[in-house]
Every structure is written in structure tokens, then in C-alpha cells.
mmCIF file of C-alpha atoms in Angstrom:
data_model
loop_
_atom_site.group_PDB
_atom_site.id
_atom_site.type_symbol
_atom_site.label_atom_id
_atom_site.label_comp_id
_atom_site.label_asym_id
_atom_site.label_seq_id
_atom_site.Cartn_x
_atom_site.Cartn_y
_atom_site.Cartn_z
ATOM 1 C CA UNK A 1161 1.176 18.320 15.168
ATOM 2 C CA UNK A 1162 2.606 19.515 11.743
ATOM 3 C CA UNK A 1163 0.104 22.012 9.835
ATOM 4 C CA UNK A 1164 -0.372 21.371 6.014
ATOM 5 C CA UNK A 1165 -0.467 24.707 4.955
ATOM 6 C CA UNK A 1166 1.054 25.697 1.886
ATOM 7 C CA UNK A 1167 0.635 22.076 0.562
ATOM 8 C CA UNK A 1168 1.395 21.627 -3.170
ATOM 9 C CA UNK A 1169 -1.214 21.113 -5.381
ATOM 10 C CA UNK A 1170 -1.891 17.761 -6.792
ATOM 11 C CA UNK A 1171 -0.830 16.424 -10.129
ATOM 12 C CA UNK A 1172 -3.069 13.772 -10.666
ATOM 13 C CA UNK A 1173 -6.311 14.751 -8.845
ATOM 14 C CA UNK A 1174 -7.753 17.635 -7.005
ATOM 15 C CA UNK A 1175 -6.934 17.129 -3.252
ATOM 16 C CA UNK A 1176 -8.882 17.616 -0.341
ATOM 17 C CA UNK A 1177 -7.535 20.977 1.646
ATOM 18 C CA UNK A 1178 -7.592 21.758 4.858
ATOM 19 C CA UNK A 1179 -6.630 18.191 6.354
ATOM 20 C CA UNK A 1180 -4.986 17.353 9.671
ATOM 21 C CA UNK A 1181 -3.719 13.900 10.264
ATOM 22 C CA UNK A 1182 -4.439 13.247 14.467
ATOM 23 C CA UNK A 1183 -2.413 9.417 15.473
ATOM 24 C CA UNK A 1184 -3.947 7.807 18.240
ATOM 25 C CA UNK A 1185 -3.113 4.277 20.423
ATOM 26 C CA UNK A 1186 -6.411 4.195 22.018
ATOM 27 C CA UNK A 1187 -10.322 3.106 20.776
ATOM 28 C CA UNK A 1188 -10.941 6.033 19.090
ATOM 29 C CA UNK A 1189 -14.540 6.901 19.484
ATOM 30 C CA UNK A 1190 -17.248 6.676 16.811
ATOM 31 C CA UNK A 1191 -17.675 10.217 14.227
ATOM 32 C CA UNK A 1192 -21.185 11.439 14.695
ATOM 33 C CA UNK A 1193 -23.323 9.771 11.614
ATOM 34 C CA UNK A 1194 -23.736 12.311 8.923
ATOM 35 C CA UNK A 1195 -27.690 13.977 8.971
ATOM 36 C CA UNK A 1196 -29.120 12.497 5.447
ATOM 37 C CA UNK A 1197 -30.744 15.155 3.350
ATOM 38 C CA UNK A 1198 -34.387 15.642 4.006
ATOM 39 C CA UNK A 1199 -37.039 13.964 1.012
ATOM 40 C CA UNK A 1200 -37.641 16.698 -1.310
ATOM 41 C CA UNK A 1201 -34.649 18.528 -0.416
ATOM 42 C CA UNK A 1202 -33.150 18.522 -3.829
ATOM 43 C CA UNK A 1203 -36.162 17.859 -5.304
ATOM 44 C CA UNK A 1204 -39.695 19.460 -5.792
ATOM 45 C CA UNK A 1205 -42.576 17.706 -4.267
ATOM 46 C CA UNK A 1206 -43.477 17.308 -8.184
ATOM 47 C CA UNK A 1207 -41.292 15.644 -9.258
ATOM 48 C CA UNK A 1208 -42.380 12.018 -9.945
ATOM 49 C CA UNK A 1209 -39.673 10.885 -11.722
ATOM 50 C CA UNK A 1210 -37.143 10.912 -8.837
ATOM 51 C CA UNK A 1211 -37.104 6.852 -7.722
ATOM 52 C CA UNK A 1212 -33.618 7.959 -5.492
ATOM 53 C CA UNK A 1213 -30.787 5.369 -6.463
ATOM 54 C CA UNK A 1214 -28.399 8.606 -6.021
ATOM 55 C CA UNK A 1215 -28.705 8.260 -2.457
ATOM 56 C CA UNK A 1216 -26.825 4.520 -2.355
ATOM 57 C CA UNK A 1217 -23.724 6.786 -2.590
ATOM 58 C CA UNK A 1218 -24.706 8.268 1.137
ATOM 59 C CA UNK A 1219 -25.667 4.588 2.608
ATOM 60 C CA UNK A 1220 -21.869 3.449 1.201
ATOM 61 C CA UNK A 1221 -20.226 6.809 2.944
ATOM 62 C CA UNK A 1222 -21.711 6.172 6.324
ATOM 63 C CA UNK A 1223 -20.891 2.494 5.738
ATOM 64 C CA UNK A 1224 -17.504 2.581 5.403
ATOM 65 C CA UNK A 1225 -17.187 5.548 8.144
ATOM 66 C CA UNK A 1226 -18.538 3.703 10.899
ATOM 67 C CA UNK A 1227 -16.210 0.550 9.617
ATOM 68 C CA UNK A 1228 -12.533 3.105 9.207
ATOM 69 C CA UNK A 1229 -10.205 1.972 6.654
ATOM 70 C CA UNK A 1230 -7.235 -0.307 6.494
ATOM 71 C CA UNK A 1231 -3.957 0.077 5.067
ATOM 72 C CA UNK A 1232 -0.557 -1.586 5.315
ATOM 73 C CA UNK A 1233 2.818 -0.181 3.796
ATOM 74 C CA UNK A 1234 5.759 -2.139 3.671
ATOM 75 C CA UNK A 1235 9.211 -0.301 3.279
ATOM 76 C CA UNK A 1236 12.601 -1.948 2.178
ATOM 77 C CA UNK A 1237 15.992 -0.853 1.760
ATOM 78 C CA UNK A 1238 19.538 -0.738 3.526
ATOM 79 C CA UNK A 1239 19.867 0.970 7.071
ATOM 80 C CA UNK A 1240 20.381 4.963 6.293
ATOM 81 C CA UNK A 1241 18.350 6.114 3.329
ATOM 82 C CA UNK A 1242 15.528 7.776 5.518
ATOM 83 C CA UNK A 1243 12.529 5.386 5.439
ATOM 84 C CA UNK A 1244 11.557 6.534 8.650
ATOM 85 C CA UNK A 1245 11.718 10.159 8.052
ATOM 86 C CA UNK A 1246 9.972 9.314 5.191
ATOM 87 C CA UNK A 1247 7.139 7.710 6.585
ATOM 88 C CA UNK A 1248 6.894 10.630 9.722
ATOM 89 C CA UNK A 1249 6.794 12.906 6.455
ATOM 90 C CA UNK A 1250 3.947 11.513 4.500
ATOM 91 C CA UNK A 1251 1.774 10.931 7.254
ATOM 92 C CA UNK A 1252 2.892 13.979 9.631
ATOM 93 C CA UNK A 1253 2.984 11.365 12.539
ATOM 94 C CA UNK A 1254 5.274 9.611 14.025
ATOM 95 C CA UNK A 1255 4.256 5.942 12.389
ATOM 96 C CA UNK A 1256 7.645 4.381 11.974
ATOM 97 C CA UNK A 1257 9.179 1.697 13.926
ATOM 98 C CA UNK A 1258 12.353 4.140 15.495
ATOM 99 C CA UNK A 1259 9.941 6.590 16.185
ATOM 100 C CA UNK A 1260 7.795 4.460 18.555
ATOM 101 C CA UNK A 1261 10.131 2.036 19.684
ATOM 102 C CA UNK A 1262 13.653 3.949 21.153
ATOM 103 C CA UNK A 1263 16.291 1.936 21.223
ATOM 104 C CA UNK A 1264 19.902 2.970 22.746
ATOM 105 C CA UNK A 1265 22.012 1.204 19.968
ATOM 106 C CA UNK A 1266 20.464 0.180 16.719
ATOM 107 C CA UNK A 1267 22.154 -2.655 16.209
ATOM 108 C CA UNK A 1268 22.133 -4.345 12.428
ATOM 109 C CA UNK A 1269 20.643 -7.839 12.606
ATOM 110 C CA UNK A 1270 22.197 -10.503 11.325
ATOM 111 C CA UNK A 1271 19.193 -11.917 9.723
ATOM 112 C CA UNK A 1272 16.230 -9.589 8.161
ATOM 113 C CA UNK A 1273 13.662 -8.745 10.780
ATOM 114 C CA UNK A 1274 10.013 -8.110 10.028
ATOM 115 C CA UNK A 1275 8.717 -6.227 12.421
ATOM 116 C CA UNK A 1276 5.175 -4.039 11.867
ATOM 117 C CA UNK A 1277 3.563 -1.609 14.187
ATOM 118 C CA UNK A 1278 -0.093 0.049 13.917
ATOM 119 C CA UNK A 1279 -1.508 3.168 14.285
ATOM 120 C CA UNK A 1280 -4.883 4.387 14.922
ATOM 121 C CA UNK A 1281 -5.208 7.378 12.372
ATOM 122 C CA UNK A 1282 -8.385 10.027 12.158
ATOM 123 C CA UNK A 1283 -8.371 13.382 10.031
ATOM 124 C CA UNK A 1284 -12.079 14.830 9.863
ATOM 125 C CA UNK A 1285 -13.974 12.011 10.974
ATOM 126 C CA UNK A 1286 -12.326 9.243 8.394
ATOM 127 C CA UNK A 1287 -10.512 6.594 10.566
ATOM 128 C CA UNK A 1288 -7.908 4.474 8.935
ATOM 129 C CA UNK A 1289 -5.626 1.800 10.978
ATOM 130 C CA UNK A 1290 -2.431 2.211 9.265
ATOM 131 C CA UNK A 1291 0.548 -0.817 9.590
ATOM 132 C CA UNK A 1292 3.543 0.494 8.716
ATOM 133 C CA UNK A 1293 6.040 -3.037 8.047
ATOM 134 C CA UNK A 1294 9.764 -2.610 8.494
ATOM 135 C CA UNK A 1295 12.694 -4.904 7.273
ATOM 136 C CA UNK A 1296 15.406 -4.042 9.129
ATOM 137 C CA UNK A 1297 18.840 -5.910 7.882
ATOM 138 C CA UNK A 1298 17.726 -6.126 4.292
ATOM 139 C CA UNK A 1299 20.998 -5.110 2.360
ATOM 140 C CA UNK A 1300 23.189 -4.195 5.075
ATOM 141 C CA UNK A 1301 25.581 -7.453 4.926
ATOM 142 C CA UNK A 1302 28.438 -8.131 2.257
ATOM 143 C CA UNK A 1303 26.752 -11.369 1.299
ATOM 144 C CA UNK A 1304 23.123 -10.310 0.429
ATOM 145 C CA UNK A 1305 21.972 -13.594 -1.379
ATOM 146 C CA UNK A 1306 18.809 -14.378 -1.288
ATOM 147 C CA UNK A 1307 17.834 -11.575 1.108
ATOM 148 C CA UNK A 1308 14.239 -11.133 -0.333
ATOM 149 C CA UNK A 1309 13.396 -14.401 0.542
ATOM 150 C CA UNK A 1310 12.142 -13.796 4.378
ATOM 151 C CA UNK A 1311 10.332 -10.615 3.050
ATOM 152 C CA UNK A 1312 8.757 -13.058 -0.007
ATOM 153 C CA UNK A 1313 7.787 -15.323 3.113
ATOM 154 C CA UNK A 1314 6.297 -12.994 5.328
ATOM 155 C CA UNK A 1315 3.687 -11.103 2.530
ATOM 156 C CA UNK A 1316 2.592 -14.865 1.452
ATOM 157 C CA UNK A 1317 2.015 -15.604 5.348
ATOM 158 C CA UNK A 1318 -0.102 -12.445 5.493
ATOM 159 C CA UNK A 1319 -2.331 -14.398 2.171
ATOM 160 C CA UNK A 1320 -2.228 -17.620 3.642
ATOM 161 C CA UNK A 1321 -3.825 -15.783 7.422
ATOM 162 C CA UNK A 1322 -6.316 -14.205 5.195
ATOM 163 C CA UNK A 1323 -7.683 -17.570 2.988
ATOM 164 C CA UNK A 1324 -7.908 -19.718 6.269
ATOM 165 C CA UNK A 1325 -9.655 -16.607 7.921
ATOM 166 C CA UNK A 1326 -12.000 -16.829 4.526
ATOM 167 C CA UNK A 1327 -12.771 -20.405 4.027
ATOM 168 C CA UNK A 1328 -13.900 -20.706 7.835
ATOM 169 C CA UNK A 1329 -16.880 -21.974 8.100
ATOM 170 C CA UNK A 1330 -18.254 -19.652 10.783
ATOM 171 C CA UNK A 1331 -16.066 -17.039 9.286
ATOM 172 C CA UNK A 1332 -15.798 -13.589 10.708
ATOM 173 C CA UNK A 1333 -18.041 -10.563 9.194
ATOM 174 C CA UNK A 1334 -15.109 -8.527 8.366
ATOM 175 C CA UNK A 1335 -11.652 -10.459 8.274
ATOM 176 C CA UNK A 1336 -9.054 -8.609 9.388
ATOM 177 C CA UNK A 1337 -6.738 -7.414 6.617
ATOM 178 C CA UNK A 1338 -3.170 -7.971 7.388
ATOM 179 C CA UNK A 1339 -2.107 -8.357 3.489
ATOM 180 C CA UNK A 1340 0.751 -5.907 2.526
ATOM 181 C CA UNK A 1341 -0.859 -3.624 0.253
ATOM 182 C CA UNK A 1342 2.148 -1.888 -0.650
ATOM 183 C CA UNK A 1343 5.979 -2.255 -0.477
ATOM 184 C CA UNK A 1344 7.983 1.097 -1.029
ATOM 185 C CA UNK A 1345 11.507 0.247 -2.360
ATOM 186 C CA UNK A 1346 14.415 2.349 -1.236
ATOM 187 C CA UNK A 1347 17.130 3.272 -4.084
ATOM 188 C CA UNK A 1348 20.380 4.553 -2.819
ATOM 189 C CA UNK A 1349 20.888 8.162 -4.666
ATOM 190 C CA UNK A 1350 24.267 6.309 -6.172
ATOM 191 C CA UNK A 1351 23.407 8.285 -10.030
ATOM 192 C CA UNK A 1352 24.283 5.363 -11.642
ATOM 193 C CA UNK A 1353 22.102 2.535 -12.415
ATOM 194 C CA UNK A 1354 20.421 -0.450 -10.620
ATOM 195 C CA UNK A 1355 22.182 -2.755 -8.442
ATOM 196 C CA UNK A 1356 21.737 -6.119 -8.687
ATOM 197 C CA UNK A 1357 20.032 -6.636 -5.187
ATOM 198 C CA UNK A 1358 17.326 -3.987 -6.939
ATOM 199 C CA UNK A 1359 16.743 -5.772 -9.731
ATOM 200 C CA UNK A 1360 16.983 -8.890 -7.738
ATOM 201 C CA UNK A 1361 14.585 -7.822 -5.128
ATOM 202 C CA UNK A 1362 12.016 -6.063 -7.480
ATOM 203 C CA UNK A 1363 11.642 -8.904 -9.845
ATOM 204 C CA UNK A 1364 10.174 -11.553 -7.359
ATOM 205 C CA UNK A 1365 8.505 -8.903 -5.352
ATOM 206 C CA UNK A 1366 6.750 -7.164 -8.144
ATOM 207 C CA UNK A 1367 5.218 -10.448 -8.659
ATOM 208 C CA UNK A 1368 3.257 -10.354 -5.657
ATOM 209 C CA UNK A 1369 2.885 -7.151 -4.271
ATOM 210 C CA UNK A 1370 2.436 -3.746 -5.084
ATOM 211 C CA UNK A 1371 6.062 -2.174 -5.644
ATOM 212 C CA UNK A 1372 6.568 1.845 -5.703
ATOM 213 C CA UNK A 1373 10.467 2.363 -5.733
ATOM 214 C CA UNK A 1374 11.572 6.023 -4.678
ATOM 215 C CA UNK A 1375 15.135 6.997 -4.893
ATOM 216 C CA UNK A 1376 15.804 8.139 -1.186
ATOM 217 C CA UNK A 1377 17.904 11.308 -0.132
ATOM 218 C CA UNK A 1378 17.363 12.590 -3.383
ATOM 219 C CA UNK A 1379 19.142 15.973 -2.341
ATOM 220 C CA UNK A 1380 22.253 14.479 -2.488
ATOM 221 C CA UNK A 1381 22.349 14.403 -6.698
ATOM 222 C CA UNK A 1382 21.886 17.580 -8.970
ATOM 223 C CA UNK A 1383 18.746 18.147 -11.010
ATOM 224 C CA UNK A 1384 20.860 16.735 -13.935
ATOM 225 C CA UNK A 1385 21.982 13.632 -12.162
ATOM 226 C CA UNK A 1386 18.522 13.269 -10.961
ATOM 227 C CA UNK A 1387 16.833 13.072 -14.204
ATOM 228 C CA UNK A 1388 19.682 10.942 -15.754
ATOM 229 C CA UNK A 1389 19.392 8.477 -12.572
ATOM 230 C CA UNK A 1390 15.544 8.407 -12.818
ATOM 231 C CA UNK A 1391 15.357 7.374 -16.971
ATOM 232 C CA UNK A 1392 18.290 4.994 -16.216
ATOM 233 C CA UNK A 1393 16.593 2.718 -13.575
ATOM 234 C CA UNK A 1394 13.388 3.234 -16.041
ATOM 235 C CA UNK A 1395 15.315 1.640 -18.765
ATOM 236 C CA UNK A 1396 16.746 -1.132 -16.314
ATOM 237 C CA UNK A 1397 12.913 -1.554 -15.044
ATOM 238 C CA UNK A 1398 11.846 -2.135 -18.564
ATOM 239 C CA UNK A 1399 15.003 -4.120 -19.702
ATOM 240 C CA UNK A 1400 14.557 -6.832 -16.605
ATOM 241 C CA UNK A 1401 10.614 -6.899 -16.980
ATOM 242 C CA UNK A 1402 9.776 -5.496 -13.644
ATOM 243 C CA UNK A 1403 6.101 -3.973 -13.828
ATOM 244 C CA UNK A 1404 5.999 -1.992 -10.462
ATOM 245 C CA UNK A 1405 3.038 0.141 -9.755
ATOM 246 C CA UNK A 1406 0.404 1.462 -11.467
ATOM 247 C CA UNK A 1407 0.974 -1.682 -13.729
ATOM 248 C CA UNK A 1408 -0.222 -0.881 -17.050
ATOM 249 C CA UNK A 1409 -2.132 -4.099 -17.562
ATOM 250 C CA UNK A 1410 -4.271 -3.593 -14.752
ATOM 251 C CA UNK A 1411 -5.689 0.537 -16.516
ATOM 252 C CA UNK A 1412 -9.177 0.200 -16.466
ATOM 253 C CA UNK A 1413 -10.355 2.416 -19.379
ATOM 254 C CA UNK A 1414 -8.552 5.371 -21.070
ATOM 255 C CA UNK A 1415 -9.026 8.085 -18.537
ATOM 256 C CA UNK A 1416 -7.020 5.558 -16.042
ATOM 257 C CA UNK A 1417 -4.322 5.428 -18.772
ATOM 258 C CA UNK A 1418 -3.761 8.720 -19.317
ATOM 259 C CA UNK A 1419 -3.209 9.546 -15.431
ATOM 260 C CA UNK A 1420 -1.302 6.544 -14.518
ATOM 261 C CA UNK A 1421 0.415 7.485 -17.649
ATOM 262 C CA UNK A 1422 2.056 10.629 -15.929
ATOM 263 C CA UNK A 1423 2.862 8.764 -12.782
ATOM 264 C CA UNK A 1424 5.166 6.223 -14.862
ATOM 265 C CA UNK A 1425 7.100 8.681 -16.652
ATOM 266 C CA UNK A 1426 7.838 9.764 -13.118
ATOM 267 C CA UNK A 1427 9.081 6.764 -11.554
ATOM 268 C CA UNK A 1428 11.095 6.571 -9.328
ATOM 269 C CA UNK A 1429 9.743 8.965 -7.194
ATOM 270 C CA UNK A 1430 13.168 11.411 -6.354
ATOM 271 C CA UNK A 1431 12.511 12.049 -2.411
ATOM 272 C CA UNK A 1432 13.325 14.347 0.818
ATOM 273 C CA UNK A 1433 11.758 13.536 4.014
ATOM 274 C CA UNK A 1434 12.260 15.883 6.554
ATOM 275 C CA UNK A 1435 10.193 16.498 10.504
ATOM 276 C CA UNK A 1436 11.521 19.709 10.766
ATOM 277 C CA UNK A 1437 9.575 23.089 9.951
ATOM 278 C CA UNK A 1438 11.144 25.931 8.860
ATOM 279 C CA UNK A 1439 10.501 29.922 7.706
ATOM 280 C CA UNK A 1440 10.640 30.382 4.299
ATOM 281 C CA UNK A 1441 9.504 33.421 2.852
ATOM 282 C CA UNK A 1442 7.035 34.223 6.186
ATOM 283 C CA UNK A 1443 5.671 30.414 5.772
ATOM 284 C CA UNK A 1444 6.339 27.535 8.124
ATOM 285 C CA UNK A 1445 7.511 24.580 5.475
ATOM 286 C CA UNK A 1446 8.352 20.988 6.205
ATOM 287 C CA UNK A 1447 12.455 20.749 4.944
ATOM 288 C CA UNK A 1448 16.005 20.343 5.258
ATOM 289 C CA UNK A 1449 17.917 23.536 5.850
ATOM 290 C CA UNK A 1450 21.434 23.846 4.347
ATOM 291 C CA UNK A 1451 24.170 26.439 3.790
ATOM 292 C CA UNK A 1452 23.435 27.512 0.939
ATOM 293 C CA UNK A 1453 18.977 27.242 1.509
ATOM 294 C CA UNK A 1454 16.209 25.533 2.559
ATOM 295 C CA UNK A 1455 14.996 22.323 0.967
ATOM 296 C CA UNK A 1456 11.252 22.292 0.695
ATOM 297 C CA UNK A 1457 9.880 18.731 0.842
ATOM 298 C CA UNK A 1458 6.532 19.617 -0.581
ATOM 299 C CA UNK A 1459 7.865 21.765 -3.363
ATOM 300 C CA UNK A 1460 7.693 20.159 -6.302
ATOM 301 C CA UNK A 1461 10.568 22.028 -7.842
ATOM 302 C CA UNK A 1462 12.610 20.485 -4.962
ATOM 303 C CA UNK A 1463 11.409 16.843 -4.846
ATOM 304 C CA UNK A 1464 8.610 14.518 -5.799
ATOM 305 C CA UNK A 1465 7.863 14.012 -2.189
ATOM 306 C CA UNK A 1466 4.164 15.444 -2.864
ATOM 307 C CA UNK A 1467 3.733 13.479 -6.004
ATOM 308 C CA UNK A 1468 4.394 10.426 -4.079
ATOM 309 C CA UNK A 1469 2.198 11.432 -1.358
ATOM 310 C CA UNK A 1470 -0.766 12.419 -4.091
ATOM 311 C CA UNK A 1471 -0.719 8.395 -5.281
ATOM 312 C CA UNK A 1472 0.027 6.648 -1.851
ATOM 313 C CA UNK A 1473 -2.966 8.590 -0.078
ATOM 314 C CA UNK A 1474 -5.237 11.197 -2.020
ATOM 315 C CA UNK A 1475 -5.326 9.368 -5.814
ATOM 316 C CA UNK A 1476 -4.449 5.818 -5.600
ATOM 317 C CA UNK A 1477 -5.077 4.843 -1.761
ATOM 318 C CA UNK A 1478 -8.097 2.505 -2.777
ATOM 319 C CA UNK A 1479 -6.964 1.333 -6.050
ATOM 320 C CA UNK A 1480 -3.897 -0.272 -4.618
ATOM 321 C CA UNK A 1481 -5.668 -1.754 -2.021
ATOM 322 C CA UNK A 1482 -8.080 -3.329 -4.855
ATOM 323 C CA UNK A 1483 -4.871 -4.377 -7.119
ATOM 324 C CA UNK A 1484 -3.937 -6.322 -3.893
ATOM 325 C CA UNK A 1485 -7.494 -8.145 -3.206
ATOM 326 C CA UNK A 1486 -8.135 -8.821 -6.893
ATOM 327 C CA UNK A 1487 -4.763 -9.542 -8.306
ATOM 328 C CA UNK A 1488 -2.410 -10.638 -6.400
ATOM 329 C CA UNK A 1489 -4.257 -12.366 -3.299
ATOM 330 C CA UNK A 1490 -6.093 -13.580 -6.109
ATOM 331 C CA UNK A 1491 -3.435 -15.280 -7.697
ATOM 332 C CA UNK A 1492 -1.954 -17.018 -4.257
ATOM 333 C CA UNK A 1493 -5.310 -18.178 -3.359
ATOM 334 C CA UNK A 1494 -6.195 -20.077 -6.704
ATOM 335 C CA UNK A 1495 -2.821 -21.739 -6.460
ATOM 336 C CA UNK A 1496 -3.012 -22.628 -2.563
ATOM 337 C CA UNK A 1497 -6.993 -24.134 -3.600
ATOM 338 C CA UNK A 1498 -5.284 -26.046 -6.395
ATOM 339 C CA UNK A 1499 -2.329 -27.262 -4.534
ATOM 340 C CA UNK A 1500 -4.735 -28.728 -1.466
ATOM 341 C CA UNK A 1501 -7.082 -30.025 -4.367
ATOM 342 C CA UNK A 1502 -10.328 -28.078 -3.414
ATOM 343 C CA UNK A 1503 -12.344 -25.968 -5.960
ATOM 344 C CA UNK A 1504 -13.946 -22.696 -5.526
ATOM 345 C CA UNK A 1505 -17.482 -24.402 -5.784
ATOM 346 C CA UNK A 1506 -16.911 -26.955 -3.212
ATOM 347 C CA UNK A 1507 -16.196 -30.061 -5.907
ATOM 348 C CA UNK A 1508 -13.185 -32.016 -5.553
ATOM 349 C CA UNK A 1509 -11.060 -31.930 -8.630
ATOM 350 C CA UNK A 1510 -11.698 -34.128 -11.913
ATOM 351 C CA UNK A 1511 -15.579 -35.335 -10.528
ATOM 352 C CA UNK A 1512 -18.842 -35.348 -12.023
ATOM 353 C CA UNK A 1513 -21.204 -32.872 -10.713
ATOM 354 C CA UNK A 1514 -23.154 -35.647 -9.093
ATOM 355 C CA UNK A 1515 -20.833 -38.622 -9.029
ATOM 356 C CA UNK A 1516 -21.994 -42.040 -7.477
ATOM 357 C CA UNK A 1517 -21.113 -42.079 -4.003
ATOM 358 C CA UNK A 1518 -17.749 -44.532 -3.127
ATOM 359 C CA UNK A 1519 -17.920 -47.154 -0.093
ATOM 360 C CA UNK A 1520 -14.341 -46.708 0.485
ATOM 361 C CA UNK A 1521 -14.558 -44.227 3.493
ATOM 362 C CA UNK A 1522 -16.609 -45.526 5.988
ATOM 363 C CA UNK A 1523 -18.751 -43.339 7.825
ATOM 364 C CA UNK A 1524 -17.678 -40.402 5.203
ATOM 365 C CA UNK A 1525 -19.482 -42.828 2.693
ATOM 366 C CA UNK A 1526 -22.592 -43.490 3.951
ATOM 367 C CA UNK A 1527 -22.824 -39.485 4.707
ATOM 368 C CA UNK A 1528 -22.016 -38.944 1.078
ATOM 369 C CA UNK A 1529 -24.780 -41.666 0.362
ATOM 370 C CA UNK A 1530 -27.664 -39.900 2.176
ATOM 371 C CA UNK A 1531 -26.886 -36.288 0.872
ATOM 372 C CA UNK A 1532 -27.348 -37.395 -2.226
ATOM 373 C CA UNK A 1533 -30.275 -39.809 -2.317
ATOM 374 C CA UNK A 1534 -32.386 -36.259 0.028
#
């Protein structure tokens, strides 16, 4: 277990301190329920004006801690670039695919794989079942044509699970969520510009699903090349109309704005992943140690590791998750309903409200017949 001491602090939001991530592949067992404050705790026996709406918030926090939390990242890019590190890193686990599942040889497929693994996570009472989604093979192979289109396939599965699982009629009281909430996007640290596979990739994807691109190994290019890299692929975001996240369109009010605001002029995230701890200065630090020092992953004068940490977990955790229910599962699901000609309120398309009942259909008539003459 890694310690989080000496974390930096966040730039968007006031973290929580203190925090220790514990992974676990058995039923985890239930947090003790939280002892509600006792009536006139807070407030004199006096005072009549106290009706107690405030205490909603309470009902919702035990709610959703006996339920635990969901959350499924996605990572692309070519074999190499550290997305497993990475993923350790944020979540001081071992979450990623290599880490769980050792293999003698990893072998590049000759197809992309989709393959997803899921972790049972708990840090001070909070339980969240994390699915970290790898694509092995994607951008590996000297003919990379249409690579995205298995990964397109497989996030539009994940919708299509989710809207039969909905429009059940004996539905299930909580569906399970398998939707990809969020695909990080892997940017070799080449200091020039975008390739086409990125701009490729990123403009279908962005489209439907939430896409934070991080330039990976970020170590390997000076502070100069690293600032003239990040603007460039800004400029080749903004030039090929690829709206990754936070999307501006979807800023709620002002105060949104302004914070989302200073996590787009930081994107792409620059990035060091790293397992190993180290003593720096009498401190035991998560980085890379090299001739000439030690690379501090959560050092913001090293990397943006913690800034990308802050908005995947701490800041933006349920706000992506939202973008993906309301936006873009939205989206697939009015088009699937439209496409199978069946309407939100239960009316087929182009009818009346309360058409006269057609003969045509048999015993599907005459049912039609008697609900509408009751």
C-alpha cells in the first residue's frame, strides 16, 4: 500500500486529506451507517422555525454509501506509453490489466482487443467498483485504418446493454452500469503535432464519450518542448473541431466556467506515472529516479499527473459520470427509440393520442379494441 503523504494540493477544488485507497476481489462488507445528529442538536428547543429539509443531504449520504459507486475508465493508445503505470499511479492499486493478469510474452494482437477488468475499491468507508477497459493493439500495426471502429463498437454495446436493461418491463432496481464513462487518450511525447490516427480517433470518439487526452511519458520532452507540444495539439483540437472534456457547452453556470476554464488551458494533461517510492528530501515520493534526480509524479512543477488526478477523482468524478447519462447515452438512446419506431411515452410514431383501433392484427386488435372502449 502506497501512502499519500505529501500529496499536492489541488488546483481546482480543496481535496480531501488523509485518504488511503484499499483494492479488494472479495464482497466487501457493509460501512457501519453514520449516527444521525440528535433533534435539537443544532438547534434550540425554541426554535420553531426549523421544519429540517437540511437533513435530505444526510438521507442522500447514507443512500449512496450503502449503494458504493460506479465508475468505468477506458484507456487507448499504442503498446509502450505507460497506461498501466498510469492507472497503478492514480489509483495507488494495482487496477490495470498487466498488473492482474501476468502473461510470459505480451504478444501484439493482430486485431484490437477489448478486454476490462474490475476492482472492488474502499477508502474510508466510500466503496466504488472501478472497470478499468483496455485496448490492446490499437495503433501498433503499419496499416491503422479504421482502428477506432471496434472501440466505437464496444462503448455503443455498453448503451445498447443499458436501454434493453431499462425498457424491461420487470426491470431491475438499479441497472448495472457498464457505460464507459471515460476514455483517456494516450499521445506519444513526439513534440510535434497530432497524428492523424489522433485526430482520427478523437473526432468520432469525442462524439460519444467522454475524451481526456494526456501526453504520456512526458519526461522525455523539456519544459519548452512541453509547453510548445501542449498549445500545438490545442490548436489542432480546435482546428479539427474535437470538443474533449470538460466540453464547454455542457458549463452549467459561471462558477463551472471559470474552473473548467483552467482545466482547458491545460489540456493535454503532460504525465509521469511511476509505482516506485523514493527519498527525497527525508520524504517517501511516488517517481522516476534518474542520473541527474528524481522525478516527482505528484509535483506539479514536474508533471500534471496531480492535476489529472484532481478532475478524474476529487473534482469531476460525478460530473463525468452525469455528462455520460445525460448526454451522450442520451443521444444513442433517442436514436435507437427512433430507429425501432417506439416513443418515449409508449405511442407509436405519427398516431393520434387515441386513434380508432385497426382490425388488421387479429388477436392484437381486438386487445387494442377493449383497452380502449374500459
Amino acid at each position: 500500500m502506497i501512502s499519500e503523504k505529501g500529496k499536492t494540493p489541488n488546483c481546482f477544488l480543496p481535496p480531501r486529506r488523509g485518504s488511503e485507497v484499499k483494492p479488494s476481489h472479495s464482497n466487501m462488507s457493509t460501512p457501519p451507517h453514520p449516527q444521525p445528529p440528535a433533534k435539537g442538536a443544532s438547534h434550540g428547543a425554541g426554535d420553531f422555525s426549523y421544519v429540517g429539509i437540511d437533513a435530505i443531504l444526510e438521507q442522500m449520504r447514507r443512500k449512496a454509501m450503502k449503494q458504493g459507486f460506479e465508475l468505468n475508465i477506458m484507456i487507448v493508445g499504442q503498446s509502450g506509453l505507460g497506461k498501466s503505470t498510469l492507472m497503478n499511479t492514480l489509483f495507488k492499486s494495482k487496477v490495470s490489466r498487466k498488473s492482474v493478469v501476468s502473461t510470459p510474452e505480451e504478444r501484439i494482437p493482430k486485431t484490437i482487443e477489448i478486454k476490462s477488468i474490475s476492482h472492488d475499491i474502499e477508502e474510508k468507508g466510500v466503496r466504488m467498483k472501478l472497470t478499468v477497459i483496455d485496448t490492446p493493439g490499437f495503433g501498433d500495426h503499419i496499416n491503422n485504418e479504421n482502428c477506432w471502429q471496434p472501440i466505437m463498437k464496444f462503448i455503443n454495446d455498453q448503451y445498447e446493454q443499458y436501454l434493453q436493461e431499462e425498457i424491461n418491463i420487470n426491470r431491475k432496481k438499479r441497472i448495472p452500469d457498464s457505460r464507459v464513462h471515460c476514455c483517456m487518450y494516450f499521445i506519444p511525447p513526439t513534440g510535434h503535432c497530432l497524428r492523424p490516427l489522433d485526430v482520427e480517433f478523437m473526432s468520432r470518439l469525442s462524439k460519444v464519450v467522454n475524451i481526456v487526452p494526456v501526453i504520456a511519458k512526458a519526461d522525455t520532452l523539456t519544459l519548452e518542448e512541453r509547453d510548445f507540444f501542449k498549445q500545438t495539439i490545442r490548436e489542432g483540437l480546435r482546428a479539427n473541431g474535437i470538443d474533449v472534456y470538460p466540453q464547454e457547452e455542457f458549463d452549467e453556470d459561471s462558477d463551472d466556467r471559470m474552473i473548467n476554464d483552467k482545466i482547458r488551458e491545460m489540456i493535454p494533461f503532460a504525465v509521469v506515472g511511476s509505482n516506485q517510492e523514493y527519498q527525497v528530501n527525508g520524504k517517501r515520493l511516488l517517481g522516476r529516479k534518474t542520473k541527474w534526480g528524481t522525478i516527482e509524479v505528484e509535483n506539479i512543477a514536474h508533471c500534471e499527473f496531480a492535476h489529472l488526478r484532481d478532475l478524474l477523482i476529487r473534482t469531476h468524478m460525478q460530473n463525468i459520470k452525469d455528462i455520460t447519462s445525460s448526454i451522450h447515452y442520451e443521444v444513442y438512446r433517442v436514436r435507437r427509440l427512433n430507429e425501432t419506431g417506439a416513443q418515449p411515452n409508449g405511442q407509436p410514431p405519427n398516431t393520434l393520442v387515441n386513434p380508432q383501433p385497426q382490425q388488421a392484427n387479429g388477436v392484437a386488435a381486438q386487445h387494442q379494441v377493449l383497452t380502449h372502449e374500459m
